[in-house]
Structure formats: structure tokens, C-alpha cells
Amino acid sequence: MAAAMLMAAMSFGSVLVDHFDKRNNETDYRRFVGITSWAGYGAFGMSLLWFVMQGIRGGAA
């Protein structure tokens, strides 16, 4: 879950930096947001799957 939150923070940070960046490189920022978004979704899905599997096996509460 921490990795998913880190990816969300990086994605938001890049949007913020892009807002103040005067150069014409929005496509690079958009690509970075896409990569970090999908990585964050993947990390969230893995943490959710991990939590469910721990609950099924009777591990974590």
C-alpha cells in the first residue's frame, strides 16, 4: 500500500511540476503520469490481493 501511495504522490508531483514548467514537454509529463498511475494501480491491486490471501489463510487480522 505504501508503494501505491508513493506512486500517487509522484504522479501528483509531476502534474504540479508540469504546471510551473515553462518548457514545451507536456507529453513527457503525461507519459510519466501514465506510468506511475498504472504502477500505483498494480501496487494497490497486489496489496489488496495480499490482504485477502492473508485473511483466507487466517494470518493477519
Short mmCIF file of N, CA and C in Angstrom, two decimals:
data_model
loop_
_atom_site.label_atom_id
_atom_site.label_comp_id
_atom_site.label_asym_id
_atom_site.label_seq_id
_atom_site.Cartn_x
_atom_site.Cartn_y
_atom_site.Cartn_z
N MET A 1 0.83 -1.18 0.00
CA MET A 1 0.00 0.00 0.00
C MET A 1 0.87 1.25 0.00
N ALA A 2 2.01 1.16 0.69
CA ALA A 2 2.90 2.31 0.71
C ALA A 2 3.43 2.62 -0.69
N ALA A 3 3.70 1.57 -1.47
CA ALA A 3 4.18 1.79 -2.84
C ALA A 3 3.11 2.47 -3.69
N ALA A 4 1.86 2.08 -3.50
CA ALA A 4 0.77 2.71 -4.25
C ALA A 4 0.63 4.19 -3.87
N MET A 5 0.78 4.47 -2.59
CA MET A 5 0.69 5.87 -2.15
C MET A 5 1.89 6.68 -2.66
N LEU A 6 3.06 6.06 -2.72
CA LEU A 6 4.23 6.74 -3.27
C LEU A 6 4.03 7.05 -4.75
N MET A 7 3.48 6.10 -5.50
CA MET A 7 3.21 6.34 -6.92
C MET A 7 2.19 7.45 -7.12
N ALA A 8 1.18 7.50 -6.27
CA ALA A 8 0.18 8.57 -6.37
C ALA A 8 0.82 9.92 -6.07
N ALA A 9 1.69 9.97 -5.09
CA ALA A 9 2.37 11.22 -4.76
C ALA A 9 3.30 11.66 -5.89
N MET A 10 4.00 10.71 -6.50
CA MET A 10 4.87 11.05 -7.62
C MET A 10 4.06 11.55 -8.81
N SER A 11 2.93 10.92 -9.06
CA SER A 11 2.06 11.33 -10.16
C SER A 11 1.54 12.75 -9.93
N PHE A 12 1.06 13.01 -8.72
CA PHE A 12 0.57 14.35 -8.41
C PHE A 12 1.69 15.37 -8.47
N GLY A 13 2.86 15.00 -7.98
CA GLY A 13 4.00 15.91 -8.02
C GLY A 13 4.40 16.28 -9.43
N SER A 14 4.33 15.32 -10.34
CA SER A 14 4.70 15.63 -11.72
C SER A 14 3.68 16.56 -12.38
N VAL A 15 2.41 16.43 -12.02
CA VAL A 15 1.40 17.35 -12.54
C VAL A 15 1.66 18.76 -12.01
N LEU A 16 2.04 18.84 -10.76
CA LEU A 16 2.35 20.14 -10.16
C LEU A 16 3.58 20.77 -10.80
N VAL A 17 4.62 19.97 -11.02
CA VAL A 17 5.82 20.49 -11.66
C VAL A 17 5.52 20.91 -13.09
N ASP A 18 4.72 20.13 -13.80
CA ASP A 18 4.35 20.46 -15.17
C ASP A 18 3.61 21.78 -15.25
N HIS A 19 2.83 22.08 -14.23
CA HIS A 19 2.07 23.33 -14.23
C HIS A 19 3.01 24.54 -14.21
N PHE A 20 4.11 24.44 -13.49
CA PHE A 20 5.03 25.57 -13.38
C PHE A 20 6.18 25.52 -14.37
N ASP A 21 6.32 24.42 -15.11
CA ASP A 21 7.40 24.29 -16.08
C ASP A 21 7.04 25.05 -17.35
N LYS A 22 7.92 25.91 -17.78
CA LYS A 22 7.67 26.74 -18.96
C LYS A 22 8.00 26.03 -20.27
N ARG A 23 8.76 24.94 -20.20
CA ARG A 23 9.16 24.25 -21.42
C ARG A 23 7.97 23.51 -22.04
N ASN A 24 8.08 23.22 -23.31
CA ASN A 24 7.01 22.54 -24.04
C ASN A 24 7.27 21.03 -24.03
N ASN A 25 7.06 20.39 -22.87
CA ASN A 25 7.31 18.96 -22.77
C ASN A 25 6.18 18.28 -22.00
N GLU A 26 4.96 18.66 -22.30
CA GLU A 26 3.81 18.08 -21.61
C GLU A 26 3.67 16.59 -21.89
N THR A 27 4.11 16.15 -23.08
CA THR A 27 3.99 14.73 -23.40
C THR A 27 4.86 13.88 -22.48
N ASP A 28 6.01 14.38 -22.09
CA ASP A 28 6.87 13.62 -21.17
C ASP A 28 6.21 13.50 -19.81
N TYR A 29 5.63 14.59 -19.32
CA TYR A 29 4.95 14.54 -18.04
C TYR A 29 3.72 13.63 -18.10
N ARG A 30 2.99 13.70 -19.21
CA ARG A 30 1.81 12.85 -19.37
C ARG A 30 2.20 11.37 -19.39
N ARG A 31 3.32 11.05 -20.04
CA ARG A 31 3.81 9.67 -20.07
C ARG A 31 4.20 9.22 -18.67
N PHE A 32 4.87 10.10 -17.91
CA PHE A 32 5.27 9.77 -16.54
C PHE A 32 4.05 9.54 -15.66
N VAL A 33 3.01 10.38 -15.82
CA VAL A 33 1.78 10.20 -15.04
C VAL A 33 1.13 8.87 -15.39
N GLY A 34 1.13 8.50 -16.66
CA GLY A 34 0.55 7.22 -17.06
C GLY A 34 1.30 6.04 -16.46
N ILE A 35 2.62 6.11 -16.48
CA ILE A 35 3.43 5.01 -15.93
C ILE A 35 3.23 4.90 -14.43
N THR A 36 3.30 6.03 -13.72
CA THR A 36 3.16 5.96 -12.27
C THR A 36 1.73 5.60 -11.87
N SER A 37 0.75 6.00 -12.66
CA SER A 37 -0.62 5.63 -12.34
C SER A 37 -0.82 4.12 -12.46
N TRP A 38 -0.38 3.54 -13.56
CA TRP A 38 -0.53 2.10 -13.74
C TRP A 38 0.28 1.32 -12.71
N ALA A 39 1.48 1.81 -12.39
CA ALA A 39 2.29 1.14 -11.36
C ALA A 39 1.60 1.24 -10.00
N GLY A 40 0.99 2.37 -9.72
CA GLY A 40 0.26 2.54 -8.46
C GLY A 40 -0.96 1.64 -8.39
N TYR A 41 -1.69 1.54 -9.49
CA TYR A 41 -2.84 0.64 -9.53
C TYR A 41 -2.40 -0.81 -9.32
N GLY A 42 -1.29 -1.16 -9.95
CA GLY A 42 -0.76 -2.51 -9.78
C GLY A 42 -0.34 -2.79 -8.35
N ALA A 43 0.33 -1.82 -7.73
CA ALA A 43 0.76 -1.99 -6.33
C ALA A 43 -0.45 -2.07 -5.41
N PHE A 44 -1.48 -1.28 -5.69
CA PHE A 44 -2.69 -1.36 -4.87
C PHE A 44 -3.37 -2.71 -5.03
N GLY A 45 -3.45 -3.19 -6.26
CA GLY A 45 -4.05 -4.50 -6.51
C GLY A 45 -3.28 -5.61 -5.82
N MET A 46 -1.96 -5.53 -5.86
CA MET A 46 -1.15 -6.55 -5.19
C MET A 46 -1.33 -6.50 -3.68
N SER A 47 -1.41 -5.30 -3.12
CA SER A 47 -1.60 -5.21 -1.66
C SER A 47 -2.99 -5.69 -1.27
N LEU A 48 -3.98 -5.41 -2.09
CA LEU A 48 -5.33 -5.90 -1.82
C LEU A 48 -5.38 -7.43 -1.90
N LEU A 49 -4.74 -7.98 -2.91
CA LEU A 49 -4.68 -9.43 -3.06
C LEU A 49 -3.94 -10.06 -1.87
N TRP A 50 -2.85 -9.43 -1.45
CA TRP A 50 -2.10 -9.92 -0.31
C TRP A 50 -2.96 -9.92 0.95
N PHE A 51 -3.72 -8.84 1.17
CA PHE A 51 -4.59 -8.75 2.34
C PHE A 51 -5.67 -9.82 2.31
N VAL A 52 -6.28 -10.03 1.15
CA VAL A 52 -7.33 -11.04 1.03
C VAL A 52 -6.77 -12.44 1.26
N MET A 53 -5.60 -12.71 0.69
CA MET A 53 -5.00 -14.03 0.86
C MET A 53 -4.59 -14.27 2.31
N GLN A 54 -4.14 -13.25 3.00
CA GLN A 54 -3.82 -13.39 4.41
C GLN A 54 -5.06 -13.68 5.22
N GLY A 55 -6.18 -13.05 4.87
CA GLY A 55 -7.43 -13.29 5.57
C GLY A 55 -7.97 -14.69 5.33
N ILE A 56 -7.80 -15.20 4.11
CA ILE A 56 -8.29 -16.54 3.78
C ILE A 56 -7.49 -17.59 4.55
N ARG A 57 -6.18 -17.38 4.64
CA ARG A 57 -5.33 -18.35 5.33
C ARG A 57 -5.38 -18.19 6.85
N GLY A 58 -6.01 -17.12 7.33
CA GLY A 58 -6.12 -16.90 8.77
C GLY A 58 -4.87 -16.26 9.36
N GLY A 59 -4.12 -15.51 8.57
CA GLY A 59 -2.87 -14.91 9.04
C GLY A 59 -3.10 -13.59 9.74
N ALA A 60 -3.23 -12.54 8.97
CA ALA A 60 -3.35 -11.19 9.54
C ALA A 60 -4.79 -10.89 9.92
N ALA A 61 -4.92 -9.97 10.84
CA ALA A 61 -6.27 -9.60 11.26
C ALA A 61 -6.51 -8.14 10.97
#
